[in-house]
Amino acid sequence: MIIEQIGTGSSIIEAYENGKALLAAPEEAEIHQEVIQDAKKKLFGLISEPAKVKVWYEVADKPKK
């Protein structure tokens, strides 16, 4: 099973850290990331869009009895 979250922030690093905090993964989990969108500034810097990063880790499924 894959557990994932999307983090946002003013930079890719901040978005990754925010997503990782939301994920609440165990310390031994291998966390993966995918950049969805880099931060963008529009209209002379007055309007901006945050960076978005998807973070996830995989959990072994429990065998069915």
C-alpha positions as a Python dict, from the first residue, in 0.01 Angstrom:
ca = {
    (1, 'M'): (0, 0, 0),
    (2, 'I'): (126, 348, -84),
    (3, 'I'): (77, 637, 157),
    (4, 'E'): (110, 980, -7),
    (5, 'Q'): (65, 1351, 61),
    (6, 'I'): (108, 1667, -144),
    (7, 'G'): (305, 1945, 21),
    (8, 'T'): (305, 2309, -85),
    (9, 'G'): (545, 2591, -12),
    (10, 'S'): (725, 2893, -150),
    (11, 'S'): (1006, 2666, -281),
    (12, 'I'): (1043, 2301, -376),
    (13, 'I'): (1244, 2233, -60),
    (14, 'E'): (978, 2392, 161),
    (15, 'A'): (702, 2202, -20),
    (16, 'Y'): (894, 1874, 31),
    (17, 'E'): (943, 1942, 403),
    (18, 'N'): (575, 2035, 448),
    (19, 'G'): (462, 1722, 264),
    (20, 'K'): (699, 1505, 466),
    (21, 'A'): (560, 1652, 790),
    (22, 'L'): (204, 1574, 677),
    (23, 'L'): (305, 1221, 581),
    (24, 'A'): (407, 1120, 935),
    (25, 'A'): (618, 833, 800),
    (26, 'P'): (810, 597, 1026),
    (27, 'E'): (1181, 679, 1050),
    (28, 'E'): (1288, 364, 864),
    (29, 'A'): (1058, 435, 567),
    (30, 'E'): (1217, 527, 235),
    (31, 'I'): (1043, 848, 129),
    (32, 'H'): (1009, 925, -242),
    (33, 'Q'): (925, 1258, -400),
    (34, 'E'): (791, 1394, -727),
    (35, 'V'): (786, 1763, -814),
    (36, 'I'): (443, 1851, -946),
    (37, 'Q'): (490, 2225, -988),
    (38, 'D'): (768, 2475, -924),
    (39, 'A'): (677, 2804, -755),
    (40, 'K'): (554, 3064, -1005),
    (41, 'K'): (519, 3440, -987),
    (42, 'K'): (272, 3616, -1213),
    (43, 'L'): (156, 3970, -1271),
    (44, 'F'): (478, 4148, -1175),
    (45, 'G'): (523, 3930, -865),
    (46, 'L'): (192, 4035, -708),
    (47, 'I'): (23, 3699, -760),
    (48, 'S'): (211, 3375, -700),
    (49, 'E'): (146, 3002, -708),
    (50, 'P'): (317, 2775, -455),
    (51, 'A'): (549, 2488, -538),
    (52, 'K'): (384, 2144, -509),
    (53, 'V'): (564, 1819, -428),
    (54, 'K'): (410, 1474, -392),
    (55, 'V'): (581, 1263, -123),
    (56, 'W'): (507, 898, -57),
    (57, 'Y'): (628, 578, 98),
    (58, 'E'): (525, 217, 63),
    (59, 'V'): (396, -6, 340),
    (60, 'A'): (396, -384, 308),
    (61, 'D'): (43, -520, 296),
    (62, 'K'): (-54, -751, 577),
    (63, 'P'): (-118, -1106, 455),
    (64, 'K'): (-481, -1214, 463),
    (65, 'K'): (-566, -1508, 687),
}
